[in-house]
Amino acid sequence: MNQKNDVCRHRLMIARDTLEVIQGKWRLPIIISLNHGNKRFGEIQRDITDISPKMLSQELKALETNKIITRTLYDSMPVTVEYSLTPLGESMRKLLDEILNWGIHFRKEILETSIDN
Amino acid sequence: MNQKNDVCRHRLMIARDTLEVIQGKWRLPIIISLNHGNKRFGEIQRDITDISPKMLSQELKALETNKIITRTLYDSMPVTVEYSLTPLGESMRKLLDEILNWGIHFRKEILETSIDN
DNA sequence: TATACTAGTTACCTCTTAGTAAGTAGTTAC
DNA sequence: GTAACTACTTACTAAGAGGTAACTAGTATA
């Protein structure tokens, strides 16, 4: 039974790497938004309606240091900034799909089993 | 461009359902641990070495109310309690796999690209 | 009688996360 | 000159997530 347990503990360690990147209220929403195309600061804000500029700015920086997204400044007037997924960010697509798939499944299950509400 | 944006916003709403269930430091680790077989309180604690009994108890309750896990009490001596995944909890297997897959990919990328450290 | 096992609970404290509101800077249009 | 657009930043505050340590309860063993 010790070998089985080592496999479990190893997986728990790997999961922590992923969790450190996606943990928090806003990181996955930002990644999902950018998964639908490169976007400017204001466009992301309009997708995620209840995020404040402070949190968006802060989380974009965190995702940039984790090499998930890239910031590109365009010298237009007024200045525009475009955010896009890096290849590493794009490699999360399957993970995002599973989050969405399970979310749909979860909602269906919850609605089916609860006659109340 | 409005249709594309509506799809994006809809996905963001679905993602929130999933995030509400898995958000936090300990929920996914607990689910991963139980994905490797039914376990007792103490066994989960031994898998996730740095979780405190308070947090484990608290998060197990949250997962139970979300119908992800089940608590079964055995009237042995001393009393033992077994936690197991519900069908809904088991339906997260694909999602867990993607979290692990991406964690492995992320670690490989980080080690490859950073010559420092 | 004291220790150990099971599975937790409780009180208190700290630290991080997130929210609010206002301000900044550069350019353009009225 | 004033408002509006871009993309933020800053300071202050509130909430809650999580950590620590000690305690509970029931049974069994030395």
Short mmCIF file of C-alpha atoms (C1' of nucleotides) in Angstrom, two decimals:
data_model
loop_
_atom_site.label_atom_id
_atom_site.label_comp_id
_atom_site.label_asym_id
_atom_site.label_seq_id
_atom_site.Cartn_x
_atom_site.Cartn_y
_atom_site.Cartn_z
CA MET A 1 0.00 0.00 0.00
CA ASN A 2 3.02 2.24 0.31
CA GLN A 3 3.65 2.49 -3.41
CA LYS A 4 0.06 3.57 -4.04
CA ASN A 5 0.42 6.20 -1.37
CA ASP A 6 3.64 7.55 -2.85
CA VAL A 7 1.86 8.03 -6.19
CA CYS A 8 -0.88 9.97 -4.41
CA ARG A 9 1.57 12.20 -2.55
CA HIS A 10 3.54 12.85 -5.72
CA ARG A 11 0.39 13.93 -7.51
CA LEU A 12 -0.45 16.25 -4.64
CA MET A 13 2.92 17.96 -5.11
CA ILE A 14 2.38 18.42 -8.84
CA ALA A 15 -1.12 19.80 -8.26
CA ARG A 16 0.39 22.49 -6.04
CA ASP A 17 2.42 23.84 -8.96
CA THR A 18 -0.76 24.31 -10.99
CA LEU A 19 -2.68 25.71 -8.05
CA GLU A 20 -0.05 28.37 -7.36
CA VAL A 21 -0.55 29.72 -10.87
CA ILE A 22 -4.35 29.64 -11.00
CA GLN A 23 -5.17 30.34 -7.35
CA GLY A 24 -7.19 33.45 -6.63
CA LYS A 25 -10.49 34.87 -7.70
CA TRP A 26 -9.40 36.51 -10.95
CA ARG A 27 -6.56 34.62 -12.64
CA LEU A 28 -8.59 31.94 -14.39
CA PRO A 29 -11.22 34.45 -15.53
CA ILE A 30 -8.46 36.59 -17.05
CA ILE A 31 -6.91 33.59 -18.79
CA ILE A 32 -10.33 32.53 -20.12
CA SER A 33 -10.95 36.04 -21.43
CA LEU A 34 -7.61 36.10 -23.26
CA ASN A 35 -8.26 32.62 -24.58
CA HIS A 36 -10.92 34.29 -26.71
CA GLY A 37 -8.42 36.57 -28.37
CA ASN A 38 -5.87 39.24 -27.52
CA LYS A 39 -7.43 42.03 -25.55
CA ARG A 40 -6.75 45.46 -24.19
CA PHE A 41 -7.00 46.40 -20.51
CA GLY A 42 -10.41 47.96 -20.92
CA GLU A 43 -11.73 45.04 -22.97
CA ILE A 44 -10.84 42.54 -20.25
CA GLN A 45 -12.54 44.82 -17.76
CA ARG A 46 -15.67 44.78 -19.88
CA ASP A 47 -15.59 40.94 -20.05
CA ILE A 48 -15.11 40.52 -16.32
CA THR A 49 -17.58 43.18 -15.30
CA ASP A 50 -16.93 43.16 -11.56
CA ILE A 51 -13.13 43.32 -11.52
CA SER A 52 -11.55 46.58 -10.33
CA PRO A 53 -8.68 48.17 -12.27
CA LYS A 54 -6.46 47.57 -9.26
CA MET A 55 -7.08 43.81 -9.20
CA LEU A 56 -6.87 43.51 -12.98
CA SER A 57 -3.54 45.32 -13.07
CA GLN A 58 -2.21 43.28 -10.15
CA GLU A 59 -3.25 39.90 -11.54
CA LEU A 60 -2.06 40.71 -15.07
CA LYS A 61 1.38 41.38 -13.60
CA ALA A 62 1.33 38.08 -11.70
CA LEU A 63 0.36 36.18 -14.86
CA GLU A 64 3.12 37.98 -16.76
CA THR A 65 5.78 36.96 -14.24
CA ASN A 66 4.52 33.37 -14.47
CA LYS A 67 4.97 33.57 -18.28
CA ILE A 68 1.28 32.90 -18.93
CA ILE A 69 0.58 36.18 -20.72
CA THR A 70 2.48 38.88 -22.60
CA ARG A 71 2.03 42.63 -22.46
CA THR A 72 2.52 44.59 -25.67
CA LEU A 73 2.46 48.36 -25.74
CA TYR A 74 1.31 50.10 -28.91
CA ASP A 75 2.47 53.66 -29.44
CA SER A 76 -0.85 54.81 -30.79
CA MET A 77 -2.81 57.76 -29.45
CA PRO A 78 -4.13 57.27 -26.93
CA VAL A 79 -1.64 54.61 -25.90
CA THR A 80 -3.09 51.09 -26.10
CA VAL A 81 -1.79 47.96 -24.42
CA GLU A 82 -2.55 44.49 -25.68
CA TYR A 83 -2.46 41.37 -23.57
CA SER A 84 -2.11 37.93 -25.13
CA LEU A 85 -1.46 34.36 -24.05
CA THR A 86 2.05 32.96 -24.37
CA PRO A 87 2.47 29.39 -25.68
CA LEU A 88 2.48 28.34 -22.01
CA GLY A 89 -0.79 30.18 -21.51
CA GLU A 90 -2.24 28.56 -24.61
CA SER A 91 -1.24 25.17 -23.25
CA MET A 92 -3.91 25.65 -20.58
CA ARG A 93 -6.69 25.29 -23.14
CA LYS A 94 -7.48 21.66 -22.26
CA LEU A 95 -7.51 22.53 -18.58
CA LEU A 96 -9.87 25.44 -19.25
CA ASP A 97 -12.13 23.15 -21.29
CA GLU A 98 -12.37 20.72 -18.39
CA ILE A 99 -13.17 23.52 -15.98
CA LEU A 100 -15.99 24.60 -18.27
CA ASN A 101 -17.19 21.04 -18.90
CA TRP A 102 -17.34 20.29 -15.21
CA GLY A 103 -19.01 23.60 -14.46
CA ILE A 104 -21.83 22.70 -16.88
CA HIS A 105 -22.08 19.20 -15.41
CA PHE A 106 -22.11 20.55 -11.86
CA ARG A 107 -24.86 23.05 -12.56
CA LYS A 108 -26.97 20.37 -14.24
CA GLU A 109 -26.53 17.99 -11.28
CA ILE A 110 -27.33 20.67 -8.72
CA LEU A 111 -30.51 21.72 -10.58
CA GLU A 112 -31.63 18.10 -11.00
CA THR A 113 -31.13 17.03 -7.39
CA SER A 114 -32.48 20.13 -5.66
CA ILE A 115 -36.23 20.50 -6.01
CA ASP A 116 -36.04 23.29 -3.46
CA ASN A 117 -35.28 26.83 -4.71
CA MET B 1 -17.85 40.82 -32.64
CA ASN B 2 -20.70 40.89 -30.16
CA GLN B 3 -21.57 37.21 -30.55
CA LYS B 4 -17.96 36.17 -29.87
CA ASN B 5 -17.97 38.33 -26.79
CA ASP B 6 -21.20 36.84 -25.50
CA VAL B 7 -19.66 33.35 -25.76
CA CYS B 8 -16.69 34.56 -23.76
CA ARG B 9 -18.84 36.12 -21.06
CA HIS B 10 -21.00 33.02 -20.84
CA ARG B 11 -17.92 30.85 -20.33
CA LEU B 12 -16.74 33.18 -17.60
CA MET B 13 -20.01 32.63 -15.77
CA ILE B 14 -19.73 28.84 -16.03
CA ALA B 15 -16.12 28.93 -14.85
CA ARG B 16 -17.28 30.69 -11.69
CA ASP B 17 -19.44 27.71 -10.75
CA THR B 18 -16.41 25.42 -10.90
CA LEU B 19 -14.17 27.91 -9.14
CA GLU B 20 -16.56 28.25 -6.21
CA VAL B 21 -16.25 24.53 -5.58
CA ILE B 22 -12.48 24.15 -5.98
CA GLN B 23 -11.31 27.55 -4.72
CA GLY B 24 -9.05 27.57 -1.70
CA LYS B 25 -5.76 26.04 -0.71
CA TRP B 26 -7.00 22.62 0.37
CA ARG B 27 -10.09 21.50 -1.58
CA LEU B 28 -8.39 20.15 -4.67
CA PRO B 29 -5.68 18.39 -2.63
CA ILE B 30 -8.42 16.69 -0.58
CA ILE B 31 -10.28 15.62 -3.72
CA ILE B 32 -7.05 14.30 -5.26
CA SER B 33 -6.31 12.34 -2.10
CA LEU B 34 -9.77 10.74 -2.12
CA ASN B 35 -9.44 10.05 -5.82
CA HIS B 36 -6.84 7.48 -4.77
CA GLY B 37 -9.32 5.57 -2.63
CA ASN B 38 -11.62 6.08 0.34
CA LYS B 39 -9.73 7.42 3.31
CA ARG B 40 -10.08 8.15 6.99
CA PHE B 41 -9.49 11.56 8.55
CA GLY B 42 -6.02 10.65 9.73
CA GLU B 43 -5.07 9.13 6.39
CA ILE B 44 -5.91 12.30 4.50
CA GLN B 45 -3.87 14.21 7.05
CA ARG B 46 -0.92 11.95 6.37
CA ASP B 47 -1.27 12.50 2.60
CA ILE B 48 -1.50 16.26 2.89
CA THR B 49 1.22 16.61 5.49
CA ASP B 50 0.85 20.32 6.20
CA ILE B 51 -2.89 20.58 6.66
CA SER B 52 -4.16 21.24 10.18
CA PRO B 53 -7.07 19.24 11.64
CA LYS B 54 -9.10 22.46 11.73
CA MET B 55 -8.71 23.17 8.03
CA LEU B 56 -9.21 19.53 7.07
CA SER B 57 -12.43 19.31 9.08
CA GLN B 58 -13.67 22.64 7.71
CA GLU B 59 -12.96 21.81 4.08
CA LEU B 60 -14.36 18.28 4.33
CA LYS B 61 -17.62 19.82 5.53
CA ALA B 62 -17.64 22.29 2.61
CA LEU B 63 -17.04 19.47 0.12
CA GLU B 64 -19.81 17.44 1.73
CA THR B 65 -22.34 20.27 1.40
CA ASN B 66 -21.34 20.63 -2.26
CA LYS B 67 -22.06 16.89 -2.73
CA ILE B 68 -18.48 16.15 -3.78
CA ILE B 69 -17.71 13.75 -0.94
CA THR B 70 -19.57 11.52 1.52
CA ARG B 71 -18.86 10.92 5.20
CA THR B 72 -19.47 7.44 6.58
CA LEU B 73 -19.17 6.67 10.27
CA TYR B 74 -18.17 3.16 11.34
CA ASP B 75 -19.11 2.08 14.84
CA SER B 76 -15.83 0.33 15.47
CA MET B 77 -13.60 0.99 18.46
CA PRO B 78 -12.11 3.45 18.30
CA VAL B 79 -14.71 5.08 16.05
CA THR B 80 -13.52 5.46 12.45
CA VAL B 81 -14.87 7.76 9.77
CA GLU B 82 -14.44 7.12 6.09
CA TYR B 83 -14.58 9.79 3.41
CA SER B 84 -15.25 8.92 -0.22
CA LEU B 85 -16.06 10.68 -3.49
CA THR B 86 -19.66 10.86 -4.63
CA PRO B 87 -20.42 10.27 -8.35
CA LEU B 88 -20.22 14.05 -8.71
CA GLY B 89 -16.80 14.01 -7.06
CA GLU B 90 -15.70 11.18 -9.33
CA SER B 91 -16.84 13.20 -12.33
CA MET B 92 -13.93 15.55 -11.60
CA ARG B 93 -11.38 12.93 -12.64
CA LYS B 94 -10.78 14.44 -16.09
CA LEU B 95 -10.39 17.88 -14.56
CA LEU B 96 -7.91 16.53 -12.02
CA ASP B 97 -5.97 14.81 -14.79
CA GLU B 98 -5.66 18.10 -16.68
CA ILE B 99 -4.51 19.89 -13.54
CA LEU B 100 -1.80 17.26 -13.11
CA ASN B 101 -0.87 17.25 -16.80
CA TRP B 102 -0.50 20.98 -16.87
CA GLY B 103 1.45 21.00 -13.63
CA ILE B 104 3.99 18.61 -15.17
CA HIS B 105 4.13 20.70 -18.36
CA PHE B 106 4.53 23.94 -16.38
CA ARG B 107 7.37 22.59 -14.28
CA LYS B 108 9.18 21.32 -17.38
CA GLU B 109 8.81 24.69 -19.12
CA ILE B 110 9.98 26.65 -16.10
CA LEU B 111 13.04 24.44 -15.63
CA GLU B 112 13.89 24.61 -19.34
CA THR B 113 13.58 28.36 -19.73
CA SER B 114 15.25 29.43 -16.49
CA ILE B 115 19.00 28.84 -16.52
CA ASP B 116 19.16 30.79 -13.28
CA ASN B 117 18.56 28.92 -10.00
"C1'" DT C 1 -3.72 5.80 36.96
"C1'" DA C 2 -1.60 7.35 32.82
"C1'" DT C 3 -0.92 7.06 27.92
"C1'" DA C 4 -2.52 6.48 23.26
"C1'" DC C 5 -5.60 5.87 19.65
"C1'" DT C 6 -9.68 7.59 17.00
"C1'" DA C 7 -11.72 12.23 15.07
"C1'" DG C 8 -12.36 16.10 15.62
"C1'" DT C 9 -13.54 21.34 18.17
"C1'" DT C 10 -12.50 25.88 20.04
"C1'" DA C 11 -10.48 30.36 20.73
"C1'" DC C 12 -7.42 33.54 19.27
"C1'" DC C 13 -4.43 35.81 16.13
"C1'" DT C 14 -2.18 37.07 11.76
"C1'" DC C 15 -1.65 37.76 7.10
"C1'" DT C 16 -3.28 37.92 2.59
"C1'" DT C 17 -6.80 38.93 -0.60
"C1'" DA C 18 -9.83 41.87 -2.30
"C1'" DG C 19 -12.78 46.19 -2.39
"C1'" DT C 20 -13.36 51.49 -2.59
"C1'" DA C 21 -12.37 55.79 -4.03
"C1'" DA C 22 -9.65 58.98 -5.74
"C1'" DG C 23 -5.66 60.45 -8.36
"C1'" DT C 24 -2.07 60.31 -12.37
"C1'" DA C 25 -0.40 61.07 -17.18
"C1'" DG C 26 -0.55 61.84 -21.97
"C1'" DT C 27 -3.38 63.02 -25.92
"C1'" DT C 28 -7.56 64.55 -28.39
"C1'" DA C 29 -11.95 66.72 -29.25
"C1'" DC C 30 -15.36 70.38 -28.18
"C1'" DG D 1 -10.24 75.47 -20.70
"C1'" DT D 2 -12.67 71.42 -19.82
"C1'" DA D 3 -14.14 66.93 -20.61
"C1'" DA D 4 -13.02 62.35 -22.33
"C1'" DC D 5 -10.29 58.70 -23.82
"C1'" DT D 6 -6.40 55.45 -22.86
"C1'" DA D 7 -4.23 52.56 -18.88
"C1'" DC D 8 -3.27 52.42 -15.01
"C1'" DT D 9 -1.47 53.71 -9.51
"C1'" DT D 10 -2.01 54.81 -4.69
"C1'" DA D 11 -3.76 54.82 -0.06
"C1'" DC D 12 -6.82 53.23 3.00
"C1'" DT D 13 -10.00 49.72 4.66
"C1'" DA D 14 -12.71 45.38 5.25
"C1'" DA D 15 -13.30 40.63 5.03
"C1'" DG D 16 -11.99 36.20 5.28
"C1'" DA D 17 -8.79 32.58 4.70
"C1'" DG D 18 -5.65 30.19 7.09
"C1'" DG D 19 -2.30 29.13 11.11
"C1'" DT D 20 -1.36 27.71 16.11
"C1'" DA D 21 -2.12 25.60 20.20
"C1'" DA D 22 -4.72 23.60 23.33
"C1'" DC D 23 -8.70 21.07 24.43
"C1'" DT D 24 -12.71 17.41 23.99
"C1'" DA D 25 -14.70 12.64 24.10
"C1'" DG D 26 -14.89 7.79 24.02
"C1'" DT D 27 -12.35 3.46 24.29
"C1'" DA D 28 -8.36 0.49 25.03
"C1'" DT D 29 -4.03 -0.84 26.73
"C1'" DA D 30 0.07 -0.98 30.02
#
